[in-house]
Tab-separated table of C-alpha atoms and ligand atoms in Angstrom:
chain	number	residue	atom	x	y	z
A	2	MET	CA	45.006	-39.794	7.072
A	3	SER	CA	41.704	-41.578	7.334
A	4	HIS	CA	40.857	-40.475	10.887
A	5	LYS	CA	40.812	-36.869	9.815
A	6	ASN	CA	37.986	-37.601	7.415
A	7	LYS	CA	34.915	-35.930	8.875
A	8	ILE	CA	32.645	-37.833	6.517
A	9	LEU	CA	32.706	-41.579	7.090
A	10	VAL	CA	30.053	-42.725	4.616
A	11	GLU	CA	29.016	-40.869	1.510
A	12	SER	CA	26.720	-41.794	-1.332
A	13	SER	CA	26.668	-39.728	-4.471
A	14	GLY	CA	23.989	-40.094	-7.099
A	15	LEU	CA	23.393	-43.615	-5.803
A	16	CYS	CA	20.812	-45.641	-7.731
A	17	VAL	CA	19.844	-49.242	-7.035
A	18	ASN	CA	17.499	-50.870	-9.531
A	19	PHE	CA	16.150	-54.394	-9.302
A	20	PRO	CA	15.189	-56.197	-12.513
A	21	VAL	CA	11.504	-57.080	-12.710
A	22	LYS	CA	10.287	-60.258	-14.419
A	23	LYS	CA	9.256	-59.556	-18.000
A	24	ASP	CA	5.593	-60.098	-18.890
A	25	ALA	CA	6.507	-61.242	-22.428
A	26	LEU	CA	9.670	-62.598	-24.051
A	27	PHE	CA	10.336	-59.571	-26.257
A	28	SER	CA	9.043	-56.831	-23.999
A	29	LYS	CA	11.478	-54.219	-22.768
A	30	PRO	CA	13.263	-55.124	-19.503
A	31	LYS	CA	11.716	-53.346	-16.535
A	32	TYR	CA	13.386	-52.171	-13.378
A	33	LEU	CA	12.151	-51.400	-9.931
A	34	GLN	CA	13.876	-48.218	-8.810
A	35	ALA	CA	14.465	-48.940	-5.129
A	36	ALA	CA	16.863	-46.027	-4.624
A	37	THR	CA	17.305	-43.163	-7.055
A	38	ASP	CA	19.966	-40.465	-7.054
A	39	VAL	CA	20.602	-40.661	-3.319
A	40	SER	CA	23.382	-38.310	-2.207
A	41	ILE	CA	23.948	-38.395	1.530
A	42	GLN	CA	26.915	-37.716	3.790
A	43	ILE	CA	27.125	-39.455	7.147
A	44	HIS	CA	29.556	-37.813	9.545
A	45	ARG	CA	31.955	-39.751	11.703
A	46	GLY	CA	30.589	-40.417	15.206
A	47	GLU	CA	27.046	-39.260	14.536
A	48	THR	CA	23.718	-41.065	14.564
A	49	PHE	CA	22.158	-40.610	11.169
A	50	GLY	CA	18.421	-41.326	10.968
A	51	LEU	CA	16.750	-42.702	7.849
A	52	VAL	CA	12.965	-42.583	7.762
A	53	GLY	CA	10.148	-43.080	5.298
A	54	GLU	CA	7.326	-45.514	4.749
A	55	SER	CA	7.678	-49.197	4.078
A	56	GLY	CA	9.259	-49.957	0.691
A	57	CYS	CA	10.756	-46.486	0.164
A	58	GLY	CA	14.292	-47.882	-0.092
A	59	LYS	CA	15.797	-47.485	3.382
A	60	SER	CA	17.231	-51.009	3.671
A	61	THR	CA	18.316	-50.898	0.033
A	62	PHE	CA	20.328	-47.740	0.715
A	63	ALA	CA	21.798	-49.206	3.914
A	64	ASN	CA	22.811	-52.437	2.177
A	65	ALA	CA	24.427	-50.484	-0.641
A	66	THR	CA	26.541	-48.564	1.909
A	67	LEU	CA	27.735	-51.912	3.282
A	68	GLY	CA	28.629	-53.190	-0.179
A	69	LEU	CA	25.913	-55.870	0.043
A	70	LEU	CA	24.173	-54.436	-3.021
A	71	LYS	CA	25.914	-53.038	-6.071
A	72	PRO	CA	24.802	-49.629	-7.289
A	73	SER	CA	23.190	-49.431	-10.733
A	74	ALA	CA	24.640	-45.921	-10.925
A	75	GLY	CA	26.499	-43.550	-8.642
A	76	LYS	CA	28.885	-44.550	-5.887
A	77	VAL	CA	29.423	-45.171	-2.209
A	78	LEU	CA	32.528	-43.879	-0.468
A	79	PHE	CA	33.639	-45.259	2.879
A	80	ASP	CA	36.304	-43.172	4.550
A	81	GLY	CA	36.961	-41.531	1.205
A	82	GLN	CA	37.294	-44.744	-0.842
A	83	ASP	CA	34.863	-46.032	-3.447
A	84	ILE	CA	33.862	-49.402	-1.968
A	85	ASN	CA	32.875	-50.824	-5.349
A	86	GLU	CA	36.228	-50.006	-6.916
A	87	LEU	CA	38.388	-51.646	-4.267
A	88	PRO	CA	40.182	-54.920	-5.014
A	89	THR	CA	38.485	-57.854	-3.215
A	90	GLN	CA	41.103	-58.206	-0.486
A	91	GLN	CA	41.028	-54.508	0.374
A	92	PHE	CA	37.245	-54.502	0.376
A	93	ARG	CA	37.262	-57.469	2.788
A	94	GLU	CA	39.479	-55.495	5.136
A	95	MET	CA	37.208	-52.467	4.861
A	96	ARG	CA	34.100	-54.577	5.382
A	97	LYS	CA	35.376	-55.485	8.871
A	98	ARG	CA	34.963	-51.847	9.819
A	99	MET	CA	31.204	-52.067	9.080
A	100	GLN	CA	28.491	-54.095	10.798
A	101	LYS	CA	24.737	-54.423	10.822
A	102	ILE	CA	22.074	-55.353	13.346
A	103	PHE	CA	18.703	-56.538	12.185
A	104	GLN	CA	15.120	-55.973	13.131
A	105	ASP	CA	14.461	-59.477	14.413
A	106	PRO	CA	17.293	-60.772	16.614
A	107	GLY	CA	15.585	-64.176	16.959
A	108	SER	CA	16.022	-65.015	13.300
A	109	SER	CA	19.421	-63.342	12.876
A	110	LEU	CA	21.078	-65.551	15.527
A	111	ASN	CA	21.855	-69.156	14.630
A	112	PRO	CA	19.830	-71.199	17.177
A	113	ARG	CA	22.424	-73.984	17.275
A	114	PHE	CA	25.234	-71.747	18.477
A	115	THR	CA	25.866	-70.900	22.116
A	116	VAL	CA	26.184	-67.235	23.093
A	117	PHE	CA	29.953	-67.708	23.232
A	118	GLU	CA	30.088	-69.201	19.733
A	119	LEU	CA	27.818	-66.498	18.343
A	120	ILE	CA	29.790	-63.588	19.737
A	121	ALA	CA	33.210	-65.171	19.147
A	122	GLU	CA	32.471	-66.114	15.523
A	123	PRO	CA	33.680	-62.803	14.026
A	124	LEU	CA	36.928	-63.213	16.030
A	125	VAL	CA	37.355	-66.768	14.731
A	126	ILE	CA	36.791	-65.600	11.154
A	127	ARG	CA	39.310	-62.804	11.549
A	128	GLY	CA	41.758	-65.229	13.204
A	129	GLY	CA	44.742	-64.655	15.453
A	130	TYR	CA	43.013	-64.969	18.832
A	131	THR	CA	43.615	-67.857	21.254
A	132	LEU	CA	40.598	-69.482	22.873
A	133	SER	CA	41.300	-67.799	26.194
A	134	GLN	CA	41.659	-64.396	24.488
A	135	GLN	CA	38.346	-64.998	22.721
A	136	LYS	CA	36.675	-65.895	25.981
A	137	GLU	CA	38.027	-62.851	27.759
A	138	MET	CA	36.865	-60.534	24.964
A	139	VAL	CA	33.420	-62.147	24.763
A	140	VAL	CA	32.884	-61.927	28.523
A	141	ARG	CA	33.925	-58.263	28.528
A	142	MET	CA	31.566	-57.546	25.647
A	143	LEU	CA	28.728	-59.505	27.290
A	144	GLU	CA	29.118	-57.446	30.434
A	145	SER	CA	29.067	-54.188	28.522
A	146	VAL	CA	25.753	-55.131	26.885
A	147	GLY	CA	24.202	-56.047	30.248
A	148	LEU	CA	24.598	-59.840	30.175
A	149	SER	CA	27.098	-61.933	32.150
A	150	GLU	CA	29.624	-64.731	32.043
A	151	ALA	CA	26.896	-67.089	33.309
A	152	ASP	CA	25.171	-66.660	29.909
A	153	LEU	CA	28.160	-67.877	27.867
A	154	TYR	CA	26.988	-71.408	27.166
A	155	ARG	CA	23.262	-70.799	26.858
A	156	TYR	CA	21.422	-70.779	23.502
A	157	PRO	CA	19.548	-67.834	21.908
A	158	SER	CA	16.166	-69.475	22.555
A	159	ASP	CA	16.842	-69.249	26.310
A	160	PHE	CA	16.657	-65.467	26.103
A	161	SER	CA	13.930	-62.844	25.730
A	162	GLY	CA	13.749	-60.699	22.552
A	163	GLY	CA	15.478	-57.786	24.274
A	164	GLN	CA	18.274	-60.040	25.536
A	165	GLN	CA	18.655	-61.591	22.069
A	166	GLN	CA	19.108	-58.112	20.630
A	167	ARG	CA	21.812	-57.498	23.263
A	168	ILE	CA	23.571	-60.650	22.014
A	169	ALA	CA	23.252	-59.428	18.406
A	170	ILE	CA	24.701	-56.051	19.429
A	171	ALA	CA	27.602	-57.770	21.234
A	172	ARG	CA	28.312	-59.857	18.124
A	173	ALA	CA	28.213	-56.768	15.898
A	174	LEU	CA	30.535	-54.790	18.175
A	175	ILE	CA	33.132	-57.424	19.086
A	176	LEU	CA	35.408	-56.354	16.232
A	177	ARG	CA	34.950	-52.688	17.164
A	178	PRO	CA	33.417	-51.497	13.898
A	179	GLU	CA	33.396	-47.819	12.980
A	180	TYR	CA	30.060	-47.962	11.172
A	181	LEU	CA	26.972	-49.801	12.391
A	182	VAL	CA	23.735	-50.039	10.445
A	183	CYS	CA	20.800	-50.457	12.817
A	184	ASP	CA	17.894	-51.513	10.610
A	185	GLU	CA	14.822	-51.008	12.799
A	186	PRO	CA	16.655	-52.466	15.799
A	187	VAL	CA	13.725	-52.300	18.222
A	188	SER	CA	10.625	-52.617	16.082
A	189	ALA	CA	10.281	-56.391	16.619
A	190	LEU	CA	10.711	-56.062	20.375
A	191	ASP	CA	8.268	-55.524	23.171
A	192	VAL	CA	7.682	-51.798	23.738
A	193	SER	CA	8.835	-52.133	27.347
A	194	VAL	CA	12.417	-52.916	26.249
A	195	HIS	CA	12.735	-50.300	23.472
A	196	ALA	CA	14.262	-47.685	25.774
A	197	GLN	CA	16.756	-50.170	27.247
A	198	ILE	CA	18.077	-51.246	23.852
A	199	LEU	CA	18.241	-47.666	22.563
A	200	ASN	CA	20.096	-46.576	25.710
A	201	LEU	CA	22.501	-49.467	25.251
A	202	LEU	CA	23.173	-48.429	21.639
A	203	MET	CA	23.774	-44.841	22.741
A	204	ASP	CA	26.134	-45.951	25.552
A	205	MET	CA	28.124	-48.147	23.178
A	206	GLN	CA	28.380	-45.272	20.721
A	207	LYS	CA	29.798	-43.023	23.437
A	208	LYS	CA	32.297	-45.653	24.536
A	209	MET	CA	33.438	-46.699	21.079
A	210	GLY	CA	32.779	-43.592	18.950
A	211	ILE	CA	30.766	-45.605	16.412
A	212	THR	CA	28.859	-43.994	13.543
A	213	TYR	CA	25.260	-45.224	13.308
A	214	LEU	CA	22.924	-45.384	10.368
A	215	PHE	CA	19.661	-45.738	12.234
A	216	ILE	CA	16.611	-46.839	10.253
A	217	SER	CA	13.282	-46.390	11.961
A	218	HIS	CA	9.600	-45.862	11.434
A	219	ASN	CA	9.406	-44.166	14.771
A	220	LEU	CA	9.993	-40.447	14.373
A	221	ALA	CA	9.811	-39.811	18.112
A	222	VAL	CA	12.871	-42.060	18.520
A	223	VAL	CA	14.647	-40.439	15.589
A	224	LYS	CA	14.004	-37.000	17.079
A	225	LYS	CA	15.495	-38.124	20.351
A	226	ILE	CA	18.654	-39.855	19.181
A	227	CYS	CA	19.587	-38.708	15.674
A	228	ASP	CA	21.980	-35.853	14.960
A	229	ARG	CA	21.238	-35.726	11.262
A	230	MET	CA	18.665	-37.466	9.115
A	231	ALA	CA	17.154	-38.078	5.696
A	232	ILE	CA	13.516	-38.596	4.786
A	233	MET	CA	12.952	-40.865	1.791
A	234	TYR	CA	9.909	-41.202	-0.392
A	235	LEU	CA	9.690	-43.815	-3.145
A	236	GLY	CA	13.437	-44.228	-3.508
A	237	LYS	CA	14.336	-40.545	-3.303
A	238	VAL	CA	15.498	-38.256	-0.553
A	239	VAL	CA	12.945	-35.476	-0.075
A	240	GLU	CA	14.518	-33.738	2.917
A	241	TYR	CA	17.912	-34.107	4.537
A	242	GLY	CA	20.283	-32.537	7.044
A	243	ASP	CA	20.472	-31.504	10.691
A	244	SER	CA	17.609	-33.226	12.481
A	245	GLU	CA	16.968	-30.423	14.964
A	246	LYS	CA	16.469	-28.042	12.044
A	247	ILE	CA	14.200	-30.493	10.220
A	248	PHE	CA	12.009	-31.132	13.266
A	249	ALA	CA	11.858	-27.409	14.077
A	250	ASN	CA	11.140	-26.412	10.519
A	251	PRO	CA	9.953	-29.298	8.330
A	252	LEU	CA	9.628	-28.032	4.767
A	253	HIS	CA	8.687	-30.856	2.419
A	254	PRO	CA	4.938	-31.642	2.498
A	255	TYR	CA	5.775	-35.323	3.091
A	256	THR	CA	8.035	-34.505	6.075
A	257	LYS	CA	5.344	-32.192	7.424
A	258	ALA	CA	2.783	-34.994	7.254
A	259	LEU	CA	5.139	-37.488	8.951
A	260	ILE	CA	6.089	-35.076	11.717
A	261	SER	CA	2.518	-33.916	12.285
A	262	ALA	CA	1.563	-37.535	12.964
A	263	VAL	CA	4.057	-37.642	15.852
A	264	LEU	CA	3.471	-34.171	17.234
A	265	SER	CA	-0.309	-34.448	17.234
A	266	ILE	CA	0.007	-37.258	19.801
A	267	ASP	CA	1.536	-34.707	22.147
A	268	VAL	CA	-1.466	-33.221	23.978
A	269	ASN	CA	0.241	-29.885	24.484
A	270	SER	CA	0.834	-29.438	20.797
A	271	ASP	CA	-1.643	-27.396	18.816
A	272	GLN	CA	-0.336	-28.861	15.563
A	273	LYS	CA	-2.971	-30.514	13.407
A	274	ARG	CA	-2.351	-33.967	12.048
A	275	ILE	CA	-1.981	-33.971	8.262
A	276	THR	CA	-3.522	-37.059	6.702
A	277	LEU	CA	-2.184	-38.064	3.315
A	278	LYS	CA	-4.620	-39.076	0.606
A	279	GLY	CA	-4.031	-41.144	-2.522
A	280	ASP	CA	-1.924	-44.234	-3.130
A	281	VAL	CA	1.835	-44.545	-3.160
A	282	SER	CA	3.016	-44.627	-6.790
A	283	SER	CA	4.813	-47.740	-7.994
A	284	PRO	CA	8.621	-47.812	-7.885
A	285	ILE	CA	8.495	-49.708	-11.214
A	286	ASN	CA	7.171	-46.768	-13.200
A	287	PRO	CA	7.653	-43.861	-10.848
A	288	PRO	CA	6.193	-40.474	-11.845
A	289	VAL	CA	8.512	-38.418	-14.059
A	290	GLY	CA	8.265	-35.308	-11.932
A	291	CYS	CA	8.039	-35.189	-8.151
A	292	ARG	CA	7.441	-38.713	-6.846
A	293	PHE	CA	5.198	-37.404	-4.082
A	294	CYS	CA	2.973	-35.233	-6.291
A	295	LYS	CA	0.030	-37.659	-6.457
A	296	ARG	CA	-0.394	-37.425	-2.692
A	297	CYS	CA	0.845	-33.913	-2.097
A	298	PRO	CA	-1.639	-31.407	-0.674
A	299	ALA	CA	0.426	-28.568	-2.189
A	300	ALA	CA	0.991	-30.067	-5.660
A	301	ARG	CA	0.631	-27.917	-8.775
A	302	ALA	CA	0.383	-28.961	-12.397
A	303	ASP	CA	4.117	-28.739	-13.147
A	304	CYS	CA	5.019	-31.011	-10.214
A	305	GLU	CA	3.957	-33.967	-12.353
A	306	THR	CA	6.428	-33.180	-15.078
A	307	GLU	CA	9.300	-31.383	-13.407
A	308	GLU	CA	11.571	-32.924	-10.875
A	309	CYS	CA	12.891	-30.939	-7.924
A	310	LYS	CA	16.519	-31.287	-6.960
A	311	LEU	CA	17.600	-31.251	-3.323
A	312	THR	CA	18.416	-27.622	-2.481
A	313	GLU	CA	20.087	-26.233	0.620
A	314	VAL	CA	17.662	-23.822	2.278
A	315	GLU	CA	19.733	-23.135	5.409
A	316	PRO	CA	23.107	-24.589	6.442
A	317	ASP	CA	22.786	-28.413	6.505
A	318	HIS	CA	19.068	-28.424	5.684
A	319	PHE	CA	18.126	-29.580	2.193
A	320	VAL	CA	14.701	-30.020	0.633
A	321	ALA	CA	13.496	-31.285	-2.733
A	322	CYS	CA	10.394	-29.201	-3.324
A	323	ARG	CA	10.500	-26.003	-5.312
A	324	PHE	CA	7.598	-24.487	-3.413
A	325	CYS	CA	9.366	-24.896	-0.127
A	326	CYS	CA	12.679	-23.250	-0.893
B	566	LIG	N1	16.183	-58.124	-3.677
B	566	LIG	C1	15.170	-57.433	-4.182
B	566	LIG	N2	14.639	-57.746	-5.399
B	566	LIG	C2	13.641	-57.033	-5.928
B	566	LIG	N3	13.049	-55.977	-5.337
B	566	LIG	C3	13.514	-55.616	-4.118
B	566	LIG	C4	14.588	-56.333	-3.463
B	566	LIG	N4	14.839	-55.721	-2.261
B	566	LIG	C5	13.959	-54.706	-2.168
B	566	LIG	N5	13.158	-54.636	-3.256
B	566	LIG	C6	12.120	-53.626	-3.512
B	566	LIG	O1	12.752	-52.362	-3.404
B	566	LIG	C7	11.904	-51.423	-2.753
B	566	LIG	C8	12.613	-50.881	-1.532
B	566	LIG	O2	12.750	-51.933	-0.593
B	566	LIG	P1	13.463	-51.727	0.822
B	566	LIG	O3	13.535	-53.067	1.467
B	566	LIG	O4	14.728	-50.990	0.625
B	566	LIG	O5	12.411	-50.799	1.584
B	566	LIG	P2	12.404	-50.295	3.091
B	566	LIG	O6	12.266	-48.805	3.045
B	566	LIG	O7	13.556	-50.860	3.839
B	566	LIG	O8	11.024	-50.905	3.625
B	566	LIG	P3	10.636	-51.462	5.084
B	566	LIG	O9	10.389	-50.256	5.932
B	566	LIG	O10	9.397	-52.246	4.837
B	566	LIG	O11	11.779	-52.309	5.581
B	566	LIG	C9	10.614	-52.167	-2.449
B	566	LIG	O12	9.688	-51.857	-3.470
B	566	LIG	C10	11.028	-53.611	-2.469
B	566	LIG	O13	9.938	-54.432	-2.855
B	567	LIG	MG1	13.740	-52.234	5.417
């Protein structure tokens, strides 16, 4: 049965292309390749980190796993089922097992709703709960995210950014989802509350056994909380697997550069910071070969023409660079 499935979310050969406006009526249609051939397995109960620079396709991938974007090719399996093949009613049921929290809690919470209305809304939509049951569940959830019954009838604007994110987390967790996408959940918040929100997410995971897809620019955070991870560059996964192994032994030149930027801040580290040169290629006409080759310090002539497939170099550690394997 479903609970025996070790893999909760799986993408195979997932591509998401966005059409680009044509420059002339009869010119060939163009596509922006936001995610290309992404094959990732997210294990039940783990925190899976997704990193890479702005525009590399992290949110696109996450939204495709939630069924919010349709793949142009490839598929997404949730608990073993292809989410894009399910009949509407079954997909709706499945969708209740997935939730998302956003970067900016202020704009994701309707300012005209009270805290009670915001957190109870998913219960109302699902139906079958009396008002007093709703209230009891909301109060319990509020307390577990560090707020209290006294906050029930206040509005989002009465709260600080960190508290608003707690409300957003309570709303996301009220239906006890199995899979939660955290798309840069702390990056819009004051640095002083980052640790509190991350600790809250980790506590809730322990209590409820939730699987997290955790998107972040902050590799120090990813190193701390993620069990497994993928590094994306221009729509493609360049390195993937067990995060301890990747941090201990980064292989792809892009991963090395990202990790060196974090480690060089550590005064005890004798690692040199690797600075990348060159511009990021366009996702509209990405290079035919390795998408990183224009910026890669180790690139050779054939990197421009030949693509490298993700290859397993040690158990649960994959890299897409033929000079690294
Ligand atoms: N709805 C859309 N229509 C057209 N292009 C899009 C759309 N959504 C995303 N893109 C493009 O797809 C690429 C990937 O975007 P995405 O939002 O997934 O990046 P990201 O890695 O989440 O970036 P960030 O770290 O800035 O959030 C970008 O080039 C972006 O401009
Ligand atoms: Mg994003």
